[in-house]
Coordinates of C-alpha atoms and ligand atoms in Angstrom, one line a residue:
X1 CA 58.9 0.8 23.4
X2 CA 58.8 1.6 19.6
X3 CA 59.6 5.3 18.5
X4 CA 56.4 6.3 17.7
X5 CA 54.9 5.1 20.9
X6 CA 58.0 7.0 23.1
X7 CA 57.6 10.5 20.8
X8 CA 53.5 10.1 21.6
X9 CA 54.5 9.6 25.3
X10 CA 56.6 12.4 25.5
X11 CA 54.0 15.1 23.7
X12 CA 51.3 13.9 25.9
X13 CA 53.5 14.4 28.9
X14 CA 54.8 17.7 28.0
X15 CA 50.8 18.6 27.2
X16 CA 50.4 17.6 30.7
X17 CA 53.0 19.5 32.5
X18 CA 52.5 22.6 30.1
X19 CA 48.7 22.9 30.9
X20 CA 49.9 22.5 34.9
X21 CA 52.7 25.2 34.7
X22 CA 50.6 27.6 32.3
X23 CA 47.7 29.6 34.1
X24 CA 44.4 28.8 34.3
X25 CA 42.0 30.8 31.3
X26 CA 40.0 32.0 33.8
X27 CA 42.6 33.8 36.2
X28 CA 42.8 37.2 36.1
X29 CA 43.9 38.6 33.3
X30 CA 41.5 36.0 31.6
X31 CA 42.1 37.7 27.8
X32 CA 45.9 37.4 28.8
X33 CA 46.0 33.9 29.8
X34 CA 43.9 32.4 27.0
X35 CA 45.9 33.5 24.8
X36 CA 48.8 32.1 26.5
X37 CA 47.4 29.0 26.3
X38 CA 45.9 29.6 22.9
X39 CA 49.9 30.1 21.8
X40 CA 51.1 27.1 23.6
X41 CA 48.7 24.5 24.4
X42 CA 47.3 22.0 21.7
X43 CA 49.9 22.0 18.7
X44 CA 53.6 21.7 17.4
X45 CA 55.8 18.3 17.1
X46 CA 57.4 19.4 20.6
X47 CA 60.6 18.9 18.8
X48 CA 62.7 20.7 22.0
X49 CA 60.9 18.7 25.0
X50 CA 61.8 15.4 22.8
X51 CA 65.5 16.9 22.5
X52 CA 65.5 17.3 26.2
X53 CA 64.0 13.9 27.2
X54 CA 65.9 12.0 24.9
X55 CA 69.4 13.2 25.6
X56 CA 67.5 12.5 29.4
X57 CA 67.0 9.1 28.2
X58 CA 71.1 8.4 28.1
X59 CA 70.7 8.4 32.4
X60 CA 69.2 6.5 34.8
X61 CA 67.1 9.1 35.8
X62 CA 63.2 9.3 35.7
X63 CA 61.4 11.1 32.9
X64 CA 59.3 13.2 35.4
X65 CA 62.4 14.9 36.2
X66 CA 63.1 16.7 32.4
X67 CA 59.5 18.3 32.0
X68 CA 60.3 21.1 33.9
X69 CA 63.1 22.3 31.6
X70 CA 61.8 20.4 28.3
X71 CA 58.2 23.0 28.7
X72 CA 60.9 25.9 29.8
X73 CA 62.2 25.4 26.3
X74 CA 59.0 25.1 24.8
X75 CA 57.7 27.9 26.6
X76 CA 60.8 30.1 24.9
X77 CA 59.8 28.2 21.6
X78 CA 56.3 29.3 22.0
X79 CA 57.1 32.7 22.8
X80 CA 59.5 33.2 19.3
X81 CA 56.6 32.1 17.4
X82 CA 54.0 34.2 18.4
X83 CA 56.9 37.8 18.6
X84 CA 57.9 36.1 15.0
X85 CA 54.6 36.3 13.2
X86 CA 53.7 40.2 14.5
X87 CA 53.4 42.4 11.6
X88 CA 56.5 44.3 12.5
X89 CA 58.5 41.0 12.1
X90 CA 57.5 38.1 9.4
X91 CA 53.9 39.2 9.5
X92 CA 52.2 35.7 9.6
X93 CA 48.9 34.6 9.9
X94 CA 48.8 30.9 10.2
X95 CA 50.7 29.1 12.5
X96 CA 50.4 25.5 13.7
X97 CA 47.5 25.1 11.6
X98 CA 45.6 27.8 13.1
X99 CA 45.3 31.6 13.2
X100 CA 48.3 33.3 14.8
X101 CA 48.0 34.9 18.3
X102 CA 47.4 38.5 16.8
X103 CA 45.1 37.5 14.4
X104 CA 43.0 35.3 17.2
X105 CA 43.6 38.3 19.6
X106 CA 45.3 41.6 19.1
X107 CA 48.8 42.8 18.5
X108 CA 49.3 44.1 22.5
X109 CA 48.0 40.9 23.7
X110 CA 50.3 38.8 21.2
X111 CA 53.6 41.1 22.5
X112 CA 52.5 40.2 25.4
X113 CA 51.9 37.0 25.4
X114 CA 55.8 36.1 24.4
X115 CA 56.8 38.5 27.3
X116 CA 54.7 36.2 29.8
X117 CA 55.8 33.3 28.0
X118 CA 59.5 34.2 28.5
X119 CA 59.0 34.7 32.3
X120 CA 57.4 31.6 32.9
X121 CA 59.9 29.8 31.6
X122 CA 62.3 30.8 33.9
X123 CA 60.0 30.5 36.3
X124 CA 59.0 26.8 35.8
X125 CA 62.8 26.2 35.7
X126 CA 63.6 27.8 39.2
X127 CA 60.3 26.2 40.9
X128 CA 61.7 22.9 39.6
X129 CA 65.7 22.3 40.2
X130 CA 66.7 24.4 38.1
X131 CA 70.3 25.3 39.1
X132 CA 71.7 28.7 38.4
X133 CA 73.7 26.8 35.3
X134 CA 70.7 25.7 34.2
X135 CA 68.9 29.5 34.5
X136 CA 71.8 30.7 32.9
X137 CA 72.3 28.1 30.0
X138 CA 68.4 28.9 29.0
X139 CA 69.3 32.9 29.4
X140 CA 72.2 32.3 26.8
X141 CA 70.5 30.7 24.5
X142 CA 67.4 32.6 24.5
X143 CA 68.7 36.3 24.3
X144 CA 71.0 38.7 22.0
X145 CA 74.0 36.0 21.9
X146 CA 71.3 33.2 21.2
X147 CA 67.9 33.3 19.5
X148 CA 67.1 36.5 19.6
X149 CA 70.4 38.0 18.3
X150 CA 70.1 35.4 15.4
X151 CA 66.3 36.8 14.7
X152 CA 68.1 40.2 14.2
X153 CA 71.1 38.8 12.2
X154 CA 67.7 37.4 9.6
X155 CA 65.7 40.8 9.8
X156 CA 68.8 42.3 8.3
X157 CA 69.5 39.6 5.7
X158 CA 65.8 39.9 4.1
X159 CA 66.8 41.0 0.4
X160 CA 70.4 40.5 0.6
X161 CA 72.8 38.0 -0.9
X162 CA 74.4 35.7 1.9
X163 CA 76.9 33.0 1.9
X164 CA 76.6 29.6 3.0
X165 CA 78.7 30.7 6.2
X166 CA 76.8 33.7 7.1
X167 CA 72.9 31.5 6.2
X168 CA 74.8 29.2 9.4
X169 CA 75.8 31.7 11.4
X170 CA 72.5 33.0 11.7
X171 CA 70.8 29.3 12.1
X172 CA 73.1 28.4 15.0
X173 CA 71.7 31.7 17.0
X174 CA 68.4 32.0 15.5
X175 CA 67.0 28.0 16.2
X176 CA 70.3 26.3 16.9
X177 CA 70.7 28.1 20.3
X178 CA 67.7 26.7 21.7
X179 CA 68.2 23.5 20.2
X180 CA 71.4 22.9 22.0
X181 CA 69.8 24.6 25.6
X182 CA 67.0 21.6 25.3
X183 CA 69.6 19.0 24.8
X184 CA 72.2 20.2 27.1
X185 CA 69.5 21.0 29.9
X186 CA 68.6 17.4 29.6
X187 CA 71.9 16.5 30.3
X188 CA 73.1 18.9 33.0
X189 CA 69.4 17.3 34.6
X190 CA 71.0 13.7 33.9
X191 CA 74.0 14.1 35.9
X192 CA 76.3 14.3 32.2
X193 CA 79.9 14.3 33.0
X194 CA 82.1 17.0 30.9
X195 CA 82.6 14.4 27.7
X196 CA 79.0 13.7 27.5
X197 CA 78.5 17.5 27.3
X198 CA 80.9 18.3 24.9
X199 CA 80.0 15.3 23.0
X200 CA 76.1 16.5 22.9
X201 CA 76.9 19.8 22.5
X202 CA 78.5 18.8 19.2
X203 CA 75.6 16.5 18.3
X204 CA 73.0 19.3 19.5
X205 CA 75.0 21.9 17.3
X206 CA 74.6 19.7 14.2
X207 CA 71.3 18.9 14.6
X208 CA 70.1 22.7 14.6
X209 CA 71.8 23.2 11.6
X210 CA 70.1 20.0 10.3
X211 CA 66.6 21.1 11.5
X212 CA 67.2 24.2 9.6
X213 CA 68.2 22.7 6.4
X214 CA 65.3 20.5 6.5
X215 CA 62.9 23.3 7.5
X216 CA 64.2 25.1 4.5
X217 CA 63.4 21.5 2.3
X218 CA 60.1 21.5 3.5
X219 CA 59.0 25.3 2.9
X220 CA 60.3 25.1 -0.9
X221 CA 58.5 21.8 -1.3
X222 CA 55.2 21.2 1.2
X223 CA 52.1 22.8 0.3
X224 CA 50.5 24.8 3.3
X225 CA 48.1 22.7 4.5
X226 CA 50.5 20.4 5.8
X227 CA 53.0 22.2 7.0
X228 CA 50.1 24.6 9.4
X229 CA 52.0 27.3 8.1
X230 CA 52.6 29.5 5.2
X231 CA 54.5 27.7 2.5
X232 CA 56.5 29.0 0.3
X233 CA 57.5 32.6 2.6
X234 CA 61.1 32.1 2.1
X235 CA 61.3 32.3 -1.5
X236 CA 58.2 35.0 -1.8
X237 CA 60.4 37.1 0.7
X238 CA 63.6 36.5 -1.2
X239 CA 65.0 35.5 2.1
X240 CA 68.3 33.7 2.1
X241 CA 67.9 30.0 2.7
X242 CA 69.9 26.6 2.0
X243 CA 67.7 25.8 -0.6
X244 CA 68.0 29.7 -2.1
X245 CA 72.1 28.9 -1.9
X246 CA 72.7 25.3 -2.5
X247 CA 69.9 24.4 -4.9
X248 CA 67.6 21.5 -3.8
X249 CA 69.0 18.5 -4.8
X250 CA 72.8 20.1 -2.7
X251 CA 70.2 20.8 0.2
X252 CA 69.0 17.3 0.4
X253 CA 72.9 16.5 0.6
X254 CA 73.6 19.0 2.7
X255 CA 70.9 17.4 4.9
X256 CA 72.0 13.9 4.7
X257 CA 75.6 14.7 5.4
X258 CA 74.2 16.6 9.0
X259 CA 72.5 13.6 9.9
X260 CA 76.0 11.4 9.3
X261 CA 77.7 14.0 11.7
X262 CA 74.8 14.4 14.2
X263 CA 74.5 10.6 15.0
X264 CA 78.4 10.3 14.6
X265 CA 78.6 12.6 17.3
X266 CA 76.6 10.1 19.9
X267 CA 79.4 6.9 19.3
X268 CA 80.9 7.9 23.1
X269 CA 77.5 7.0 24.3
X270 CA 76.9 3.5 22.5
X271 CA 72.9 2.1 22.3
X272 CA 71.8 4.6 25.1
X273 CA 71.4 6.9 22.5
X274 CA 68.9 5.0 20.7
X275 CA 66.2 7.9 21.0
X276 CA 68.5 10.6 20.0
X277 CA 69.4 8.8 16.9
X278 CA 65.7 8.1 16.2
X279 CA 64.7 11.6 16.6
X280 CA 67.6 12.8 14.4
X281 CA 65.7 10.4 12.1
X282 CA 62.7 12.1 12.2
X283 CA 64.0 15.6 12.4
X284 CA 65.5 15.2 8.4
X285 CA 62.1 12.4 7.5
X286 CA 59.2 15.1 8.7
X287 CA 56.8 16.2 7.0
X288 CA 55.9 19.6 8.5
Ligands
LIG301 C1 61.1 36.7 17.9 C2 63.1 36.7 19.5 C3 62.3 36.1 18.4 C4 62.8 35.0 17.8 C5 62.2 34.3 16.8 C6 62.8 30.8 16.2 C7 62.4 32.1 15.7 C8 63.1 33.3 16.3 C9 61.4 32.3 14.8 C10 60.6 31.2 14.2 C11 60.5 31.4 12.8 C12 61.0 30.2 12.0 C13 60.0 29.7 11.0 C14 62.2 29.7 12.2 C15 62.6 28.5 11.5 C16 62.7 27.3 12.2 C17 61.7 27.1 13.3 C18 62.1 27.5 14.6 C19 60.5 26.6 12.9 C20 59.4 26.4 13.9 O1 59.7 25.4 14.8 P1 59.0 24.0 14.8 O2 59.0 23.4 13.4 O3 57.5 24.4 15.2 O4 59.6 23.2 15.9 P2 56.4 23.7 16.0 O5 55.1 24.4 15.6 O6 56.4 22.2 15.6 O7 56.8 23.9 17.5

């Protein structure tokens, strides 16, 4: 199976098991769950659920068993994006090409929204095989040592002057976290023994520091309507960003040499990581 054809296959079956897992529009609270499934259903490269089925795809194990924690991830995923774009945090209005969940429903709903979003994930997780490792792994990388502690560490670098260490620091919490959980849930799902883990734990540490990069590429240079979000919010914020730092052409660089390390990183596990190497590919040659 060509790349294109495997990514497809894995965004339809994510689709799938997301619309199964999510609650039905019509349950009560309707207004709550539509907007659930307004946030999550219908839009986004699944970039985390193709993390977590293609470090699955180094095992003999069947793809059915990695949507459970590849939506648990996206669920998390989905639930940053709609608390990131509330007034009181980036203050968004367009996200995956259409309105953001506040501006479709109402600040209360969007809050939440992400808190019911956050549960579920942890809920889809237990109700599927989730061991307490695996609860615990998404619970790291989601809260104050994780995501959300690296959303705080950017709130308080809006208008300030960071270094290149500090911009990483914040990346490695803020998407990087949840990055690794999606490729290291994949694993632990796989049956990885402890070098497989380190070794992916290295790649999956690289490649959130490459997704960043190349996020940061893409909002200096691609004009809204492709990316489905505001372009150009970095720079209009003054927020610190590789691009901000490095200069564009030391970005692009900066990008390329991340992509060296990331795929460097897989050697232990020889042409079984063919789709992690792809989709390290298409993580730095996106184009939203
Ligand atoms: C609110 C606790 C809390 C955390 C928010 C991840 C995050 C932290 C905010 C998202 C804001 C942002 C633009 C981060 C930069 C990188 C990133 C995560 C981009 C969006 O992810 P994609 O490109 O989005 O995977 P899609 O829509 O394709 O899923």
């Amino acid at each position: 199976m060509d790349f294109p054809t495997w990514m497809a296959a894995v965004q339809a079956r994510t689709e799938a098991a997301l619309e199964r897992y999510l609650p039905p529009a019509t349950a009560a609270p309707a207004r709550l769950h539509a907007a659930m499934r307004y946030a999550t259903l219908g839009g986004g490269k699944r970039v985390r659920p193709l993390l977590c089925h293609a470090a699955g795809a180094l095992f003999d194990t069947p793809p059915a068993d990695f949507d459970a924690p590849a939506c648990a991830v996206e669920l998390i995923h989905a639930y940053s994006l709609v608390h990131d774009d509330l007034p009181c945090m980036d203050d968004d209005v367009l996200r995956r090409g259409k309105p953001t969940c506040h501006v479709e429903y109402d600040e209360a709903t969007a809050l939440l929204v992400g808190d019911a979003l956050q549960t579920l994930a942890f809920q889809v997780l237990a109700e599927h095989g989730g061991t307490a490792a695996m609860i615990a792994l998404l619970a790291q990388a989601s809260g104050s040592r994780g995501m959300a502690g690296g959303q705080a560490i950017d709130l308080a670098a809006v208008g300030k002057t960071l270094s290149v260490e500090e911009l990483e620091f914040m990346h490695i919490h803020k998407t990087g976290a949840l990055i690794r959980a999606a490729v290291l849930l994949g694993a632990h799902v796989g049956g990885a023994d402890d070098k497989a883990l380190i070794d992916l734990g290295h790649f999956a540490g690289r490649v959130g520091l490459l997704f960043q990069v190349v996020d940061d590429i893409l909002d200096a240079e691609a004009p809204t309507a492709t990316l489905g979000k505001t372009a150009g919010k970095d720079a209009a914020q003054n927020k610190p960003t590789y691009v901000s730092l490095l200069g564009l052409a030391d970005a692009k660089r900066k990008a390329a040499d991340l992509r060296g390390e990331a795929k460097a990183a897989l050697a232990y596990f020889g042409e079984r990581a063919l789709r992690l190497q792809q989709l390290t590919d298409y993580i730095v040659d996106r184009r939203f």
